[in-house]
Amino acid sequence: MKALIAGLTVLALATPVSLPAAPAHRPTGTPAPKPVAIAPVPKPPVQLPVFEFMGQTTEAPPTMTELQGAKCVTSNSRYTCTNVSFPTVAGRPMRYLQIAFFNERLYAVSAAFGELAYQPVLEAFTAKYGKPDKVEVRKWQSKAGATFDNQVSIWNFSGGGTLELQSMGSQVGEGRFDFISTTNAPPTEAPKVDF
């Protein structure tokens, strides 16, 4: 091994190397050129898409009058479409699906589904919205005290909206997803103190 290294060193030292020519001298009294500062070109921020679900977006008035057969209802400035007759998302039945609008703008979508629908819903959301911005595991505890890992995938949308898909919902064997637009959500009501 030492002989090989010695041989390579001799070969490297014996190989001619050509150096670039030295720069020409400036005439006496000529100022040196001033360096030019080149500012880096900032990358434009990545624009996340506007949230869209079943043809409804956060930037347009609602166009649906029913949600897979269930009528939508209006109450004050809220317009809500709820279906509890096993509507489908990603080809899988949901236990319920609700789409809510406030002042003619989408502000919430929520659904619950059986645990077998979690993976198809995750794949459909990833195909439509891209990879989640964040994936985390939260501890989930049942009413009986058993704990489980709850995988949560989070997408953030332009306009202040967040979609969370959870492998564990309100009970064992149930997953859920929720979209909330902080921009379009109704104002928080003050607590009613009538006592």
mmCIF file of C-alpha atoms in Angstrom:
data_model
loop_
_atom_site.group_PDB
_atom_site.id
_atom_site.type_symbol
_atom_site.label_atom_id
_atom_site.label_comp_id
_atom_site.label_asym_id
_atom_site.label_seq_id
_atom_site.Cartn_x
_atom_site.Cartn_y
_atom_site.Cartn_z
ATOM 1 C CA MET A 1 0.000 0.000 0.000
ATOM 2 C CA LYS A 2 2.848 2.379 0.900
ATOM 3 C CA ALA A 3 4.472 1.662 -2.461
ATOM 4 C CA LEU A 4 1.252 2.503 -4.302
ATOM 5 C CA ILE A 5 0.898 5.830 -2.474
ATOM 6 C CA ALA A 6 4.563 6.689 -3.099
ATOM 7 C CA GLY A 7 4.154 5.870 -6.803
ATOM 8 C CA LEU A 8 1.062 8.062 -7.127
ATOM 9 C CA THR A 9 2.824 10.936 -5.337
ATOM 10 C CA VAL A 10 5.809 10.779 -7.745
ATOM 11 C CA LEU A 11 3.469 10.649 -10.726
ATOM 12 C CA ALA A 12 1.489 13.650 -9.468
ATOM 13 C CA LEU A 13 4.647 15.705 -8.917
ATOM 14 C CA ALA A 14 6.002 14.810 -12.357
ATOM 15 C CA THR A 15 2.827 15.847 -14.230
ATOM 16 C CA PRO A 16 3.191 19.341 -15.764
ATOM 17 C CA VAL A 17 0.645 21.882 -14.602
ATOM 18 C CA SER A 18 -0.244 24.950 -16.653
ATOM 19 C CA LEU A 19 -1.133 28.053 -14.689
ATOM 20 C CA PRO A 20 -3.117 30.962 -16.103
ATOM 21 C CA ALA A 21 -1.082 33.974 -17.223
ATOM 22 C CA ALA A 22 -0.602 36.734 -14.697
ATOM 23 C CA PRO A 23 -2.843 39.744 -15.226
ATOM 24 C CA ALA A 24 -1.363 42.681 -17.142
ATOM 25 C CA HIS A 25 -0.183 45.580 -14.993
ATOM 26 C CA ARG A 26 -2.203 48.784 -14.897
ATOM 27 C CA PRO A 27 -0.434 51.953 -15.881
ATOM 28 C CA THR A 28 0.682 54.012 -12.887
ATOM 29 C CA GLY A 29 -2.005 56.354 -11.594
ATOM 30 C CA THR A 30 -4.931 54.316 -12.923
ATOM 31 C CA PRO A 31 -7.355 53.536 -10.119
ATOM 32 C CA ALA A 32 -8.260 49.941 -9.510
ATOM 33 C CA PRO A 33 -11.766 49.047 -10.694
ATOM 34 C CA LYS A 34 -14.354 49.161 -7.933
ATOM 35 C CA PRO A 35 -16.001 45.872 -7.135
ATOM 36 C CA VAL A 36 -19.609 45.703 -8.196
ATOM 37 C CA ALA A 37 -21.976 44.373 -5.566
ATOM 38 C CA ILE A 38 -24.498 41.990 -6.997
ATOM 39 C CA ALA A 39 -27.552 41.626 -4.828
ATOM 40 C CA PRO A 40 -28.992 38.126 -4.689
ATOM 41 C CA VAL A 41 -32.293 37.787 -6.462
ATOM 42 C CA PRO A 42 -34.894 36.837 -3.849
ATOM 43 C CA LYS A 43 -36.926 33.766 -4.619
ATOM 44 C CA PRO A 44 -40.634 34.477 -4.920
ATOM 45 C CA PRO A 45 -42.636 33.003 -2.038
ATOM 46 C CA VAL A 46 -44.341 29.732 -2.787
ATOM 47 C CA GLN A 47 -48.035 30.412 -3.204
ATOM 48 C CA LEU A 48 -50.142 27.736 -1.654
ATOM 49 C CA PRO A 49 -53.375 27.001 -3.452
ATOM 50 C CA VAL A 50 -56.700 28.344 -2.332
ATOM 51 C CA PHE A 51 -58.662 25.606 -0.591
ATOM 52 C CA GLU A 52 -61.279 23.961 -2.799
ATOM 53 C CA PHE A 53 -63.589 21.122 -1.809
ATOM 54 C CA MET A 54 -66.391 19.699 -3.948
ATOM 55 C CA GLY A 55 -66.340 22.790 -6.157
ATOM 56 C CA GLN A 56 -66.552 25.235 -3.230
ATOM 57 C CA THR A 57 -63.696 27.649 -2.491
ATOM 58 C CA THR A 58 -62.867 30.138 0.231
ATOM 59 C CA GLU A 59 -62.930 32.985 -2.302
ATOM 60 C CA ALA A 60 -66.355 32.604 -3.907
ATOM 61 C CA PRO A 61 -70.000 32.442 -2.819
ATOM 62 C CA PRO A 62 -71.468 28.959 -2.381
ATOM 63 C CA THR A 63 -72.820 27.281 -5.489
ATOM 64 C CA MET A 64 -74.311 24.185 -3.869
ATOM 65 C CA THR A 65 -77.905 23.925 -2.704
ATOM 66 C CA GLU A 66 -77.541 20.356 -1.470
ATOM 67 C CA LEU A 67 -74.759 18.044 -0.383
ATOM 68 C CA GLN A 68 -75.084 14.633 -1.999
ATOM 69 C CA GLY A 69 -78.862 14.645 -1.526
ATOM 70 C CA ALA A 70 -79.145 16.584 1.760
ATOM 71 C CA LYS A 71 -80.568 20.121 1.568
ATOM 72 C CA CYS A 72 -78.493 23.079 2.701
ATOM 73 C CA VAL A 73 -79.972 25.470 5.283
ATOM 74 C CA THR A 74 -79.547 29.143 6.111
ATOM 75 C CA SER A 75 -79.496 30.560 9.620
ATOM 76 C CA ASN A 76 -78.525 34.226 10.154
ATOM 77 C CA SER A 77 -75.323 34.762 8.122
ATOM 78 C CA ARG A 78 -74.506 31.052 8.084
ATOM 79 C CA TYR A 79 -75.235 28.653 5.257
ATOM 80 C CA THR A 80 -74.609 25.016 6.147
ATOM 81 C CA CYS A 81 -74.737 21.805 4.138
ATOM 82 C CA THR A 82 -74.749 18.635 6.250
ATOM 83 C CA ASN A 83 -75.195 15.037 5.188
ATOM 84 C CA VAL A 84 -75.360 12.181 7.689
ATOM 85 C CA SER A 85 -76.573 9.560 5.186
ATOM 86 C CA PHE A 86 -73.103 8.210 4.390
ATOM 87 C CA PRO A 87 -71.862 10.793 1.879
ATOM 88 C CA THR A 88 -68.634 9.843 0.114
ATOM 89 C CA VAL A 89 -65.166 11.380 -0.046
ATOM 90 C CA ALA A 90 -62.356 9.631 -1.938
ATOM 91 C CA GLY A 91 -64.866 6.900 -2.806
ATOM 92 C CA ARG A 92 -65.326 6.046 0.867
ATOM 93 C CA PRO A 93 -68.428 6.522 3.014
ATOM 94 C CA MET A 94 -68.272 9.242 5.658
ATOM 95 C CA ARG A 95 -70.254 9.047 8.891
ATOM 96 C CA TYR A 96 -71.110 12.690 8.338
ATOM 97 C CA LEU A 97 -69.903 15.520 6.121
ATOM 98 C CA GLN A 98 -70.526 19.204 6.748
ATOM 99 C CA ILE A 99 -69.596 22.233 4.663
ATOM 100 C CA ALA A 100 -70.223 25.631 6.264
ATOM 101 C CA PHE A 101 -70.255 29.177 4.898
ATOM 102 C CA PHE A 102 -70.341 32.526 6.678
ATOM 103 C CA ASN A 103 -71.196 35.750 4.841
ATOM 104 C CA GLU A 104 -71.174 33.847 1.533
ATOM 105 C CA ARG A 105 -67.653 32.413 2.013
ATOM 106 C CA LEU A 106 -66.543 28.866 2.823
ATOM 107 C CA TYR A 107 -65.077 28.701 6.315
ATOM 108 C CA ALA A 108 -65.320 25.066 7.470
ATOM 109 C CA VAL A 109 -65.456 21.506 6.179
ATOM 110 C CA SER A 110 -65.545 18.545 8.539
ATOM 111 C CA ALA A 111 -66.142 14.831 8.285
ATOM 112 C CA ALA A 112 -65.758 11.623 10.258
ATOM 113 C CA PHE A 113 -65.140 8.206 8.748
ATOM 114 C CA GLY A 114 -64.350 4.613 9.642
ATOM 115 C CA GLU A 115 -60.691 3.794 10.168
ATOM 116 C CA LEU A 116 -60.430 1.908 6.835
ATOM 117 C CA ALA A 117 -61.103 5.159 4.962
ATOM 118 C CA TYR A 118 -58.092 6.973 6.471
ATOM 119 C CA GLN A 119 -55.477 5.838 3.918
ATOM 120 C CA PRO A 120 -57.659 6.454 0.809
ATOM 121 C CA VAL A 121 -58.590 9.931 2.111
ATOM 122 C CA LEU A 122 -54.914 10.718 2.835
ATOM 123 C CA GLU A 123 -53.941 9.591 -0.670
ATOM 124 C CA ALA A 124 -56.744 11.628 -2.270
ATOM 125 C CA PHE A 125 -55.849 14.771 -0.299
ATOM 126 C CA THR A 126 -52.165 14.325 -1.199
ATOM 127 C CA ALA A 127 -53.046 13.886 -4.885
ATOM 128 C CA LYS A 128 -55.221 17.021 -4.847
ATOM 129 C CA TYR A 129 -53.352 19.344 -2.442
ATOM 130 C CA GLY A 130 -49.777 18.001 -2.568
ATOM 131 C CA LYS A 131 -47.749 16.608 0.302
ATOM 132 C CA PRO A 132 -48.819 17.816 3.737
ATOM 133 C CA ASP A 133 -46.890 20.774 5.128
ATOM 134 C CA LYS A 134 -46.522 18.909 8.394
ATOM 135 C CA VAL A 135 -47.092 15.382 9.676
ATOM 136 C CA GLU A 136 -47.053 14.739 13.389
ATOM 137 C CA VAL A 137 -48.089 12.079 15.853
ATOM 138 C CA ARG A 138 -50.270 13.202 18.746
ATOM 139 C CA LYS A 139 -51.329 11.079 21.678
ATOM 140 C CA TRP A 140 -55.047 10.264 21.639
ATOM 141 C CA GLN A 141 -56.810 8.982 24.740
ATOM 142 C CA SER A 142 -60.097 7.092 24.861
ATOM 143 C CA LYS A 143 -62.725 7.655 27.534
ATOM 144 C CA ALA A 144 -61.533 4.412 29.161
ATOM 145 C CA GLY A 145 -57.993 5.814 29.389
ATOM 146 C CA ALA A 146 -56.306 3.788 26.616
ATOM 147 C CA THR A 147 -53.808 5.815 24.577
ATOM 148 C CA PHE A 148 -53.138 5.546 20.853
ATOM 149 C CA ASP A 149 -50.919 7.289 18.307
ATOM 150 C CA ASN A 150 -52.954 9.736 16.230
ATOM 151 C CA GLN A 151 -51.245 10.547 12.936
ATOM 152 C CA VAL A 152 -52.129 14.101 11.907
ATOM 153 C CA SER A 153 -51.387 15.480 8.424
ATOM 154 C CA ILE A 154 -51.661 19.266 8.043
ATOM 155 C CA TRP A 155 -52.006 21.353 4.883
ATOM 156 C CA ASN A 156 -51.861 25.177 5.002
ATOM 157 C CA PHE A 157 -53.598 27.182 2.296
ATOM 158 C CA SER A 158 -53.315 30.770 1.134
ATOM 159 C CA GLY A 159 -55.905 32.992 2.713
ATOM 160 C CA GLY A 160 -55.445 31.571 6.207
ATOM 161 C CA GLY A 161 -56.925 28.090 5.898
ATOM 162 C CA THR A 162 -55.716 24.850 7.478
ATOM 163 C CA LEU A 163 -56.785 21.288 6.717
ATOM 164 C CA GLU A 164 -56.071 18.603 9.335
ATOM 165 C CA LEU A 165 -56.550 14.913 8.619
ATOM 166 C CA GLN A 166 -56.432 12.739 11.746
ATOM 167 C CA SER A 167 -56.242 8.968 11.935
ATOM 168 C CA MET A 168 -58.168 9.101 15.248
ATOM 169 C CA GLY A 169 -61.440 11.026 15.579
ATOM 170 C CA SER A 170 -63.840 11.329 18.483
ATOM 171 C CA GLN A 171 -63.871 7.566 19.170
ATOM 172 C CA VAL A 172 -61.819 4.424 18.610
ATOM 173 C CA GLY A 173 -62.027 3.190 15.025
ATOM 174 C CA GLU A 174 -62.894 6.625 13.618
ATOM 175 C CA GLY A 175 -60.811 9.164 11.713
ATOM 176 C CA ARG A 176 -61.730 12.731 10.820
ATOM 177 C CA PHE A 177 -60.733 15.763 8.825
ATOM 178 C CA ASP A 178 -61.395 19.438 9.441
ATOM 179 C CA PHE A 179 -60.738 22.506 7.342
ATOM 180 C CA ILE A 180 -60.991 25.923 9.002
ATOM 181 C CA SER A 181 -60.530 29.293 7.303
ATOM 182 C CA THR A 182 -59.449 31.816 9.932
ATOM 183 C CA THR A 183 -60.171 34.598 7.443
ATOM 184 C CA ASN A 184 -63.775 33.592 6.713
ATOM 185 C CA ALA A 185 -64.797 32.189 10.113
ATOM 186 C CA PRO A 186 -67.574 33.924 12.044
ATOM 187 C CA PRO A 187 -66.441 36.078 14.947
ATOM 188 C CA THR A 188 -66.196 34.403 18.306
ATOM 189 C CA GLU A 189 -69.289 35.102 20.339
ATOM 190 C CA ALA A 190 -68.918 36.434 23.868
ATOM 191 C CA PRO A 191 -70.062 33.971 26.523
ATOM 192 C CA LYS A 192 -73.638 34.471 27.608
ATOM 193 C CA VAL A 193 -73.657 35.423 31.261
ATOM 194 C CA ASP A 194 -77.301 35.407 32.335
ATOM 195 C CA PHE A 195 -76.989 34.448 35.952
#
